[in-house]
Tab-separated table of N, CA and C in Angstrom:
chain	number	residue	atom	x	y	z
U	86	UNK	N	-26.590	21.581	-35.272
U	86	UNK	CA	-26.444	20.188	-34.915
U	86	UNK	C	-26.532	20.074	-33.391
U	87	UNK	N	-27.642	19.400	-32.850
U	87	UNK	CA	-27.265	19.248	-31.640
U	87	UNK	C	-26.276	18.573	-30.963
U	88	UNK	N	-26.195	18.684	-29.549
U	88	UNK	CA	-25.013	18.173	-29.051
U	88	UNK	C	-25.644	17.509	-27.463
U	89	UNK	N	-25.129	17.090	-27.020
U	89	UNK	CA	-25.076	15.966	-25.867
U	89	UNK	C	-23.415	15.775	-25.348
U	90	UNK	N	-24.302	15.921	-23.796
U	90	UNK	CA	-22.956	16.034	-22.800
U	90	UNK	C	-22.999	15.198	-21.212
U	91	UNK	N	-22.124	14.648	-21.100
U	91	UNK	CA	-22.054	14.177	-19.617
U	91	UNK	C	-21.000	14.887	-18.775
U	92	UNK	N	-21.924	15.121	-17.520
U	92	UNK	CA	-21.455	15.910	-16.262
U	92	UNK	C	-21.278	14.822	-15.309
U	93	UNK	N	-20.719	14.960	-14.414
U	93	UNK	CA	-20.621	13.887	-13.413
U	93	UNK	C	-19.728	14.531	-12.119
U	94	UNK	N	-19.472	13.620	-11.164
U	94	UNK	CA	-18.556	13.551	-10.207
U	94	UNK	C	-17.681	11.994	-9.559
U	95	UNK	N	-16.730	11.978	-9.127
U	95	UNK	CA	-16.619	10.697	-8.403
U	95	UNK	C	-16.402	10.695	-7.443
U	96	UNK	N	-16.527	10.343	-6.175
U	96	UNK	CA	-16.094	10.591	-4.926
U	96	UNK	C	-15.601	8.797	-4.621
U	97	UNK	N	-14.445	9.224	-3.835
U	97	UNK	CA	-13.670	7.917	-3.179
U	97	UNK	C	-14.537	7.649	-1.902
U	98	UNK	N	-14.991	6.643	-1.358
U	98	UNK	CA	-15.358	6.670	-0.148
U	98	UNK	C	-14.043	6.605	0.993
U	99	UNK	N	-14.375	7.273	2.018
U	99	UNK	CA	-13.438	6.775	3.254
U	99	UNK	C	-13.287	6.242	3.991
U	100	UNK	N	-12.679	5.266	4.728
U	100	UNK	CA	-12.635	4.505	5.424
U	100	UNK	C	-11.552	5.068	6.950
U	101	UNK	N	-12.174	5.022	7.658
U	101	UNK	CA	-11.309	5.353	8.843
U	101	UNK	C	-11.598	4.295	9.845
U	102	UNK	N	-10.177	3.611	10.381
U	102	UNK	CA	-10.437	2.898	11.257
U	102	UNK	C	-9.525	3.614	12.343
U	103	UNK	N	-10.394	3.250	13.608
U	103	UNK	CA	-9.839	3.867	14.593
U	103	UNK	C	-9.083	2.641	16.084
U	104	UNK	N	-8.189	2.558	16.237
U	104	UNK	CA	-7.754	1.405	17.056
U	104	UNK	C	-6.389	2.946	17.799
U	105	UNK	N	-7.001	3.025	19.398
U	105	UNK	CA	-5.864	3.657	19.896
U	105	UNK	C	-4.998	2.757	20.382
U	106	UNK	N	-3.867	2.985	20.162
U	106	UNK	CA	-2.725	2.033	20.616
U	106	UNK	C	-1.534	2.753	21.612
U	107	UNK	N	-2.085	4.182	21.818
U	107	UNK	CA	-1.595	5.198	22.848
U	107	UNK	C	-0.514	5.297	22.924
U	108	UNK	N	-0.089	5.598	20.991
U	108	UNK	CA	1.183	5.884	20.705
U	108	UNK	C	0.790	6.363	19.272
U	109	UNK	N	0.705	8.002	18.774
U	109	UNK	CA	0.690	8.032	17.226
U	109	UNK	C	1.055	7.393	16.161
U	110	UNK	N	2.460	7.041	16.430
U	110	UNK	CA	3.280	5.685	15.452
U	110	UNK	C	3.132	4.805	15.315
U	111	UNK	N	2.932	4.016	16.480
U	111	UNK	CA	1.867	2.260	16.116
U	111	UNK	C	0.457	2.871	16.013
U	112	UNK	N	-0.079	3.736	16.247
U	112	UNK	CA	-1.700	4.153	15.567
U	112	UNK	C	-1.565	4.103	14.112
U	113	UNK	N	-0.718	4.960	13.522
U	113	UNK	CA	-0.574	4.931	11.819
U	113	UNK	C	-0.198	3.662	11.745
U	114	UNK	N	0.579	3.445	12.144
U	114	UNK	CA	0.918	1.602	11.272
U	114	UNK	C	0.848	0.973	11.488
U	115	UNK	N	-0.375	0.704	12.224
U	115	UNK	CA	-1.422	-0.108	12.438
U	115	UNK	C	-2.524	-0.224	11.525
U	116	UNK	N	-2.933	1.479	11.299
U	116	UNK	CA	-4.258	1.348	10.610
U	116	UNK	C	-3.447	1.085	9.306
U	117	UNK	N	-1.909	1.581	8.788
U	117	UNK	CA	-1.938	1.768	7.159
U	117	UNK	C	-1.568	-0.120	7.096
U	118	UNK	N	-1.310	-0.833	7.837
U	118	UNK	CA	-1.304	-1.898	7.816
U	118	UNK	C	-2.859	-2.924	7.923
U	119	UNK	N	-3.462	-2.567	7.859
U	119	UNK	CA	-4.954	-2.661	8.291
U	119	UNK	C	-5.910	-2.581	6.949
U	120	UNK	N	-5.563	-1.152	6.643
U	120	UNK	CA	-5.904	-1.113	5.430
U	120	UNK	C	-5.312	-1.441	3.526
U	121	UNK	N	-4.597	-1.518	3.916
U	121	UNK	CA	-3.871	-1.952	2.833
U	121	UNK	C	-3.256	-3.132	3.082
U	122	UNK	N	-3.784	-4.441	4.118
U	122	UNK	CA	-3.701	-5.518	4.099
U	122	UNK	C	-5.069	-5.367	3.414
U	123	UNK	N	-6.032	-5.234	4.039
U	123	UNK	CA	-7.090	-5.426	3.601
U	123	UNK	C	-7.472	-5.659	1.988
U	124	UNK	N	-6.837	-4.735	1.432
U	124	UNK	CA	-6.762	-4.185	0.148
U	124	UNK	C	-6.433	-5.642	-0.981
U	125	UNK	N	-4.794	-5.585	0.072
U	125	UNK	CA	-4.362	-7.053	-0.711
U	125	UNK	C	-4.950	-8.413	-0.700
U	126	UNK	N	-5.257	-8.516	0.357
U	126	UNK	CA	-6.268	-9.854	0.434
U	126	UNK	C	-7.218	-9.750	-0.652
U	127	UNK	N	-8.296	-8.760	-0.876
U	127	UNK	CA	-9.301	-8.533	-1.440
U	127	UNK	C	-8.829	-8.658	-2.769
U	128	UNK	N	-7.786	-7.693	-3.217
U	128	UNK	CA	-7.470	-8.007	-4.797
U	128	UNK	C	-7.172	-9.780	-4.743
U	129	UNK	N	-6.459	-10.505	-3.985
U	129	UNK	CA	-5.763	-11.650	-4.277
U	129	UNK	C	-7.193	-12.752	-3.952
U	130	UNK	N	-8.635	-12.233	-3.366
U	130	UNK	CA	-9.388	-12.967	-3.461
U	130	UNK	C	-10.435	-12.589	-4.521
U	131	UNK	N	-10.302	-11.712	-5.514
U	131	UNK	CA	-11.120	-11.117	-6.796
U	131	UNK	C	-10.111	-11.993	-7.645
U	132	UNK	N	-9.116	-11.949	-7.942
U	132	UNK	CA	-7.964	-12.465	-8.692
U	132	UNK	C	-8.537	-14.045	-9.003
U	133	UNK	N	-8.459	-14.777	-7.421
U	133	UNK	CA	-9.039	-15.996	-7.573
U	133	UNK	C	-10.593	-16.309	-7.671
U	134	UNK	N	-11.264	-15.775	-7.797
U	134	UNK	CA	-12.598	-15.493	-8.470
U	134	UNK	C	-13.080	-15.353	-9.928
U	135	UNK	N	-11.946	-14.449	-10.417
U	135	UNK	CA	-11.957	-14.379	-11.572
U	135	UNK	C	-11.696	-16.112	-12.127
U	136	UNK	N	-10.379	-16.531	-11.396
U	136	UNK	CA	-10.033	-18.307	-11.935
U	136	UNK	C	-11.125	-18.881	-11.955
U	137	UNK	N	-11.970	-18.999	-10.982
U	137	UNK	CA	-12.964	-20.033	-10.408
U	137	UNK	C	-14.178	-19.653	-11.938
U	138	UNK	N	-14.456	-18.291	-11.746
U	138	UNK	CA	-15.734	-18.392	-12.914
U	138	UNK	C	-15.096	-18.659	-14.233
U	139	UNK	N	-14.342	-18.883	-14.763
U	139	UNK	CA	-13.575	-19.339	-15.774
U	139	UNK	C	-12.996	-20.476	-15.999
U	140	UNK	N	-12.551	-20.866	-15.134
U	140	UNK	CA	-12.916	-22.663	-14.997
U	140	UNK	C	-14.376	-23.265	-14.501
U	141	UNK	N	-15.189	-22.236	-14.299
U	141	UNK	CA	-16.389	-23.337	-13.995
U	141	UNK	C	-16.493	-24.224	-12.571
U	142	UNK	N	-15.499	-24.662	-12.224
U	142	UNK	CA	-15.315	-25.339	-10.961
U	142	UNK	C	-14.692	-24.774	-9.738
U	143	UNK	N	-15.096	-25.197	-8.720
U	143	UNK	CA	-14.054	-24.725	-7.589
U	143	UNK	C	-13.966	-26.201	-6.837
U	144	UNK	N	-12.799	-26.482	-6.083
U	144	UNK	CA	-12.769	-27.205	-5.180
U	144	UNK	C	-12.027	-26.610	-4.033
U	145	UNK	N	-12.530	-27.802	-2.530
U	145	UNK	CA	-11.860	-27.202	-1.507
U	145	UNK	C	-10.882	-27.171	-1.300
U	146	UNK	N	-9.586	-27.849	-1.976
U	146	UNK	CA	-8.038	-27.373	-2.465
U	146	UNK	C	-7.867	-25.933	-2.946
U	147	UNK	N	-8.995	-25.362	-3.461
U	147	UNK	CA	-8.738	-24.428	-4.062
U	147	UNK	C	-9.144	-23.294	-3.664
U	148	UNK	N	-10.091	-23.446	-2.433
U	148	UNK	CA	-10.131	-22.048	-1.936
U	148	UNK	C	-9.788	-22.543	-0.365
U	149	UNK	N	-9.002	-23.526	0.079
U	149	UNK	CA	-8.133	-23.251	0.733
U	149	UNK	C	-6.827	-22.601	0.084
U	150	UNK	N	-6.732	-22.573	-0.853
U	150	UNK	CA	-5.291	-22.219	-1.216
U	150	UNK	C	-5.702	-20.677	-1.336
U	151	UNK	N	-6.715	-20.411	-2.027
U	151	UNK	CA	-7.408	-18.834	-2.020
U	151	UNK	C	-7.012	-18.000	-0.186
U	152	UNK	N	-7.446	-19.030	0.395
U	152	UNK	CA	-7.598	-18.401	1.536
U	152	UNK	C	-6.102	-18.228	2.599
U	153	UNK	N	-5.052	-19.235	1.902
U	153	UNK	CA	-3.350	-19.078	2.104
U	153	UNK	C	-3.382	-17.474	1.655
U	154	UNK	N	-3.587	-17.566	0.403
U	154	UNK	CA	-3.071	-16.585	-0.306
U	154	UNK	C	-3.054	-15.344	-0.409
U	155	UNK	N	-4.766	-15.141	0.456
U	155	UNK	CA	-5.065	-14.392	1.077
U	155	UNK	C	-4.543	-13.703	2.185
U	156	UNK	N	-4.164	-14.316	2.655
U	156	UNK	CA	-2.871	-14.118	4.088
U	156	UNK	C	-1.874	-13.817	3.983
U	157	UNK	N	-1.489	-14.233	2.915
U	157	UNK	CA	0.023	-14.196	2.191
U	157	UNK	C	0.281	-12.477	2.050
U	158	UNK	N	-1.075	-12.074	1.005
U	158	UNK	CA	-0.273	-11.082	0.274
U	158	UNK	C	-0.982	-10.003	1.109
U	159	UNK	N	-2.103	-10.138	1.854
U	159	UNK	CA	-2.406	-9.161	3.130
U	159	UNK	C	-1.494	-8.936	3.906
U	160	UNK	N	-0.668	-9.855	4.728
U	160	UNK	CA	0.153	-9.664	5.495
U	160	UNK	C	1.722	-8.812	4.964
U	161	UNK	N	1.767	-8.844	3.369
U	161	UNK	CA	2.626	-9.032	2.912
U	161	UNK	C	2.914	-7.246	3.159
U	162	UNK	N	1.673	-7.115	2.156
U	162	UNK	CA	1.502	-5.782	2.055
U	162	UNK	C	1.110	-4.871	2.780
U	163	UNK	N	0.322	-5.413	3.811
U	163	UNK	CA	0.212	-4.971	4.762
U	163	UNK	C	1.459	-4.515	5.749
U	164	UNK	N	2.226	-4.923	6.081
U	164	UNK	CA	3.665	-4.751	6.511
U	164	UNK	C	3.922	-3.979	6.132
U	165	UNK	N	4.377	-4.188	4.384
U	165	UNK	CA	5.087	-2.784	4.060
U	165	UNK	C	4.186	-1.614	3.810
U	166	UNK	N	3.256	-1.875	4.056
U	166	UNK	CA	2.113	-0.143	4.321
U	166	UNK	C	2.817	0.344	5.663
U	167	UNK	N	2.670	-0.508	6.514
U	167	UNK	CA	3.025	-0.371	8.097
U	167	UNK	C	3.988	0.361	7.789
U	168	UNK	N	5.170	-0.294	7.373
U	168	UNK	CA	6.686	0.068	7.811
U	168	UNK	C	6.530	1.419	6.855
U	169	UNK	N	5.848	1.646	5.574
U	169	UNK	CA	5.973	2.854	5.288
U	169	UNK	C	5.368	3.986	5.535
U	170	UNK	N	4.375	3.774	6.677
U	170	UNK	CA	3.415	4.939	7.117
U	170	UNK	C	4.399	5.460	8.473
U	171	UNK	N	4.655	4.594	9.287
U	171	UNK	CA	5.723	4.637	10.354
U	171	UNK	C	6.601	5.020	9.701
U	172	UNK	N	7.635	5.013	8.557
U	172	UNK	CA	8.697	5.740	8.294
U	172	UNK	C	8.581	7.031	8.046
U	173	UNK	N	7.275	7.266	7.330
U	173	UNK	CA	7.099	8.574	6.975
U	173	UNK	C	6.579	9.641	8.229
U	174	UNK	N	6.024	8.946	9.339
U	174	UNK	CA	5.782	10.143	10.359
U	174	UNK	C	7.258	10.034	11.151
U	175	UNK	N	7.894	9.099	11.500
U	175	UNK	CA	9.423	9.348	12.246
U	175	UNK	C	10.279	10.551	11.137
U	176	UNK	N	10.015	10.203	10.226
U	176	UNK	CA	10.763	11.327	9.038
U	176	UNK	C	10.182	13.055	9.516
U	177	UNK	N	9.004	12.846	9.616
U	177	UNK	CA	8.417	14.124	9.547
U	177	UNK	C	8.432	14.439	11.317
U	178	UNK	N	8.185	13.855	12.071
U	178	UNK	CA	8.852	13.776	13.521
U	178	UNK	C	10.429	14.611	13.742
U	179	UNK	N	11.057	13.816	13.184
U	179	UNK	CA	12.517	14.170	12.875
U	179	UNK	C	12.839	15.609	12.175
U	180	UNK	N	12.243	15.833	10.888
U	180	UNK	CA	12.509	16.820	10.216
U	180	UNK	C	11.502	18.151	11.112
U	181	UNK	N	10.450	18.102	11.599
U	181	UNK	CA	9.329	19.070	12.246
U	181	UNK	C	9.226	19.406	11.063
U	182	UNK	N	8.867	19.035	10.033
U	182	UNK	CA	7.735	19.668	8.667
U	182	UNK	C	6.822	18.551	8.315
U	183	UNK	N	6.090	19.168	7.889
U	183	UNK	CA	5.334	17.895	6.844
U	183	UNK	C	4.874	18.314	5.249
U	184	UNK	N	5.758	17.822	4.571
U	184	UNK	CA	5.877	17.799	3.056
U	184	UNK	C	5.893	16.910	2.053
U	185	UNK	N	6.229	17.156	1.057
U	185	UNK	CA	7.031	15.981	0.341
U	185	UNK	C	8.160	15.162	0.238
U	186	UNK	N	8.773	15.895	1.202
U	186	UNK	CA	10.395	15.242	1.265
U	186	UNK	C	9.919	13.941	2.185
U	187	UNK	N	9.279	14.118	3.345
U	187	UNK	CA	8.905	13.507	4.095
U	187	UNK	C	8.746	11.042	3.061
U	188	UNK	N	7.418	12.093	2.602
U	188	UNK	CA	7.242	10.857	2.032
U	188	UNK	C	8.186	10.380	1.105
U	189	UNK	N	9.114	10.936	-0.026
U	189	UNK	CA	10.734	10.463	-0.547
U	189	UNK	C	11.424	9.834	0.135
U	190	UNK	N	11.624	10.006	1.530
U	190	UNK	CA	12.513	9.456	2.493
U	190	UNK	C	12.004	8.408	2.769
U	191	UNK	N	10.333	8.967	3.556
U	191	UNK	CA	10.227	7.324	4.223
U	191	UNK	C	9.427	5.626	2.999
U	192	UNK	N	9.576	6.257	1.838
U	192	UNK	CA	9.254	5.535	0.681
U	192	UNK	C	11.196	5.008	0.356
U	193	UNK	N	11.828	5.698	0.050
U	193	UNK	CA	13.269	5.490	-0.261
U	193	UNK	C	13.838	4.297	1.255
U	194	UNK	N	13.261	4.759	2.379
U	194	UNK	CA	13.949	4.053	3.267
U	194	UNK	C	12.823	2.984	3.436
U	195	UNK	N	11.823	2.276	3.095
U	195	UNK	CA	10.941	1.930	2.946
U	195	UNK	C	11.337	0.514	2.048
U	196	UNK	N	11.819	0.935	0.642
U	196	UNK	CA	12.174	-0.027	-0.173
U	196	UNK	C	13.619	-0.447	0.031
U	197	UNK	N	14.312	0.048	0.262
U	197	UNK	CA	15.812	-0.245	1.284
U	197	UNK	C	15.552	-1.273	1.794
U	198	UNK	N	14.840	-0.852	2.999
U	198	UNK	CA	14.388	-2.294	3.775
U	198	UNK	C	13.511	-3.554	3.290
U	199	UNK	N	12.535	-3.317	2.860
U	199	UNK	CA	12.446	-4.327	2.020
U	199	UNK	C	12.976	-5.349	1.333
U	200	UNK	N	13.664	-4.791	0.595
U	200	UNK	CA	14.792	-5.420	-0.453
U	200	UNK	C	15.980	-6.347	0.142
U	201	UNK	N	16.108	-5.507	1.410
U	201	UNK	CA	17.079	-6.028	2.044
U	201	UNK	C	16.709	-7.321	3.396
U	202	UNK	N	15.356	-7.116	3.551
U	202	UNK	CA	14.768	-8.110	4.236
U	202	UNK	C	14.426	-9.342	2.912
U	203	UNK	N	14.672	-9.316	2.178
U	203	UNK	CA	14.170	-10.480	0.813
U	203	UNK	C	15.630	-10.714	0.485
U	204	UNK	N	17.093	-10.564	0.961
U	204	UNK	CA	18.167	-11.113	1.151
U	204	UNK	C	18.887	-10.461	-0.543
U	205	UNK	N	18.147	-9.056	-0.727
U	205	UNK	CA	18.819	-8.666	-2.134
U	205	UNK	C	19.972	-8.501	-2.278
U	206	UNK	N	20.904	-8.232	-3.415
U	206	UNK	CA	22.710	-7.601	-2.797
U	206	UNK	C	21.770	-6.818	-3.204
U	207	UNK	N	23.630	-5.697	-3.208
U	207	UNK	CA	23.537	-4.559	-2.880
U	207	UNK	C	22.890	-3.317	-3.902
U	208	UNK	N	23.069	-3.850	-5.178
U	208	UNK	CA	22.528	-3.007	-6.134
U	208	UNK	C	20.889	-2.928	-6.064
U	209	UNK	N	20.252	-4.095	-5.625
U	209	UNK	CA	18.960	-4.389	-5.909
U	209	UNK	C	18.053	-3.304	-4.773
U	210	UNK	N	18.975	-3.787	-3.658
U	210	UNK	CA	18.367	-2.483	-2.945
U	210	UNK	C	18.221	-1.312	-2.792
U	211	UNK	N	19.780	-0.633	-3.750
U	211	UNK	CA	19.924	0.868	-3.818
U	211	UNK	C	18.645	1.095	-4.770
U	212	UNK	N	18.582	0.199	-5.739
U	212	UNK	CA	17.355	0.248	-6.746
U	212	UNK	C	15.812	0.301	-6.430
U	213	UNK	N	15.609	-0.377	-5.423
U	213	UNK	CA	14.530	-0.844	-4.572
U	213	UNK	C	14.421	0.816	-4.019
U	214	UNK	N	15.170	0.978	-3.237
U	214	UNK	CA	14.836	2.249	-2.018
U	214	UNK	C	14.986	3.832	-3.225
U	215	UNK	N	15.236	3.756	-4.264
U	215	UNK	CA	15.141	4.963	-5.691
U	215	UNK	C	13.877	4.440	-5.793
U	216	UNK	N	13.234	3.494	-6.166
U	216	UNK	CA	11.675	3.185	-6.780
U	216	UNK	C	10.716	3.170	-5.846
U	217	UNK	N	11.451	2.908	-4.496
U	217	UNK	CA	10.376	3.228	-3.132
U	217	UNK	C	9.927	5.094	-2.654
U	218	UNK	N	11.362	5.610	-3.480
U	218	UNK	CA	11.332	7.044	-2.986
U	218	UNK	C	10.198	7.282	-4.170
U	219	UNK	N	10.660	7.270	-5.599
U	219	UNK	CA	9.776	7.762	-6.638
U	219	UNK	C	8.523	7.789	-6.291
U	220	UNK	N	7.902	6.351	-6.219
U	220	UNK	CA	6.491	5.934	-6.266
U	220	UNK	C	5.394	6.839	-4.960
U	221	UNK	N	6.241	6.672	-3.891
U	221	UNK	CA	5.938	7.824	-2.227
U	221	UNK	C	6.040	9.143	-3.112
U	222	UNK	N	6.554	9.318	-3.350
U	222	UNK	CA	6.446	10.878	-4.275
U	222	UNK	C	5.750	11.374	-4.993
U	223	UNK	N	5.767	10.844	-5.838
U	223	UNK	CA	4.689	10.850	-6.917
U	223	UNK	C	3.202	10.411	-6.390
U	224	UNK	N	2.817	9.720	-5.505
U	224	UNK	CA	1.684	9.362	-5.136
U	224	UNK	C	1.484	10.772	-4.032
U	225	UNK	N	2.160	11.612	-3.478
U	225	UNK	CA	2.303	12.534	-2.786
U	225	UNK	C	2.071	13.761	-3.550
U	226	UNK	N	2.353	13.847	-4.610
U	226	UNK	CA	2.369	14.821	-5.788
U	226	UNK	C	0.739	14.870	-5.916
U	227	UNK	N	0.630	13.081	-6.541
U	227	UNK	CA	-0.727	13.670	-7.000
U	227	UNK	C	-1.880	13.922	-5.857
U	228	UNK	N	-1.753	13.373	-4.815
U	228	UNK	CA	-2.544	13.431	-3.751
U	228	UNK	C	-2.698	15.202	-3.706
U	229	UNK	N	-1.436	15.728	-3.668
U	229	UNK	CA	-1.563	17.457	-3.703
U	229	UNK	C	-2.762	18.244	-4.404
U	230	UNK	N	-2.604	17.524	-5.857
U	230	UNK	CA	-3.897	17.927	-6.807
U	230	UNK	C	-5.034	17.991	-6.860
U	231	UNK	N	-5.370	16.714	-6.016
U	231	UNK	CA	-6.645	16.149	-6.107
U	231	UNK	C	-7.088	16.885	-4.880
């Protein structure tokens, strides 16, 4: 019986932006703010794209509001890329290694702040800065693999 097979590869493209700010720490969180604003805007303007070809219509209420929203969740996320790329090199600054603990910490102290800048009590944030450590971790894990 014959058989049939697919081979392949995928490659991520890279993006490097370069902005010296003649300080390593605002260099990283700058660019991880940069890029992962970027990111968010883009999903939150595919998101509203998807609305528009599905209603058929657009009006200029509506991609002004696209274009709020856009700002919104770029800036949003963008920030907390910032604050977590900057936490994680002061961590690794601090500790003189660079590992995994690194990113646990500055993901754990990452969602701390967060939580606590959005006026959470106190449980929400211990919760917040456990799911900020996990997620930095685990995205650190698999980054190892790949």
């Amino acid at each position: 019986m014959p058989r049939t097979g697919f081979v392949g590869s995928l490659s991520t493209p890279k993006v490097d932006v370069v902005i010296d700010m003649g300080n390593p720490f605002l260099n990283l969180t700058v660019d991880g703010f940069l890029k992962i604003g970027s990111v968010a805007a883009t999903r939150a303007a595919a998101e509203d794209a998807y609305h528009v070809v599905r209603k058929g219509t657009i009006s200029s209420h509506n991609f002004e509001n696209t274009l709020k929203k856009m700002c919104k969740e770029g800036a949003y996320w963008g920030t907390v890329a910032g604050v977590y790329v900057g936490m994680e090199y002061g961590v690794e600054r601090i500790r003189g290694r660079r590992d995994w603990k690194n990113a646990m910490i500055g993901g754990a102290l990452t969602g701390a702040m967060v939580s606590a800048a959005s006026n959470s009590n106190r449980d929400k944030i211990v919760i917040d800065a456990i799911t900020g450590g996990a997620v930095a971790t685990a995205a650190e894990f698999i980054n190892y693999l790949t």
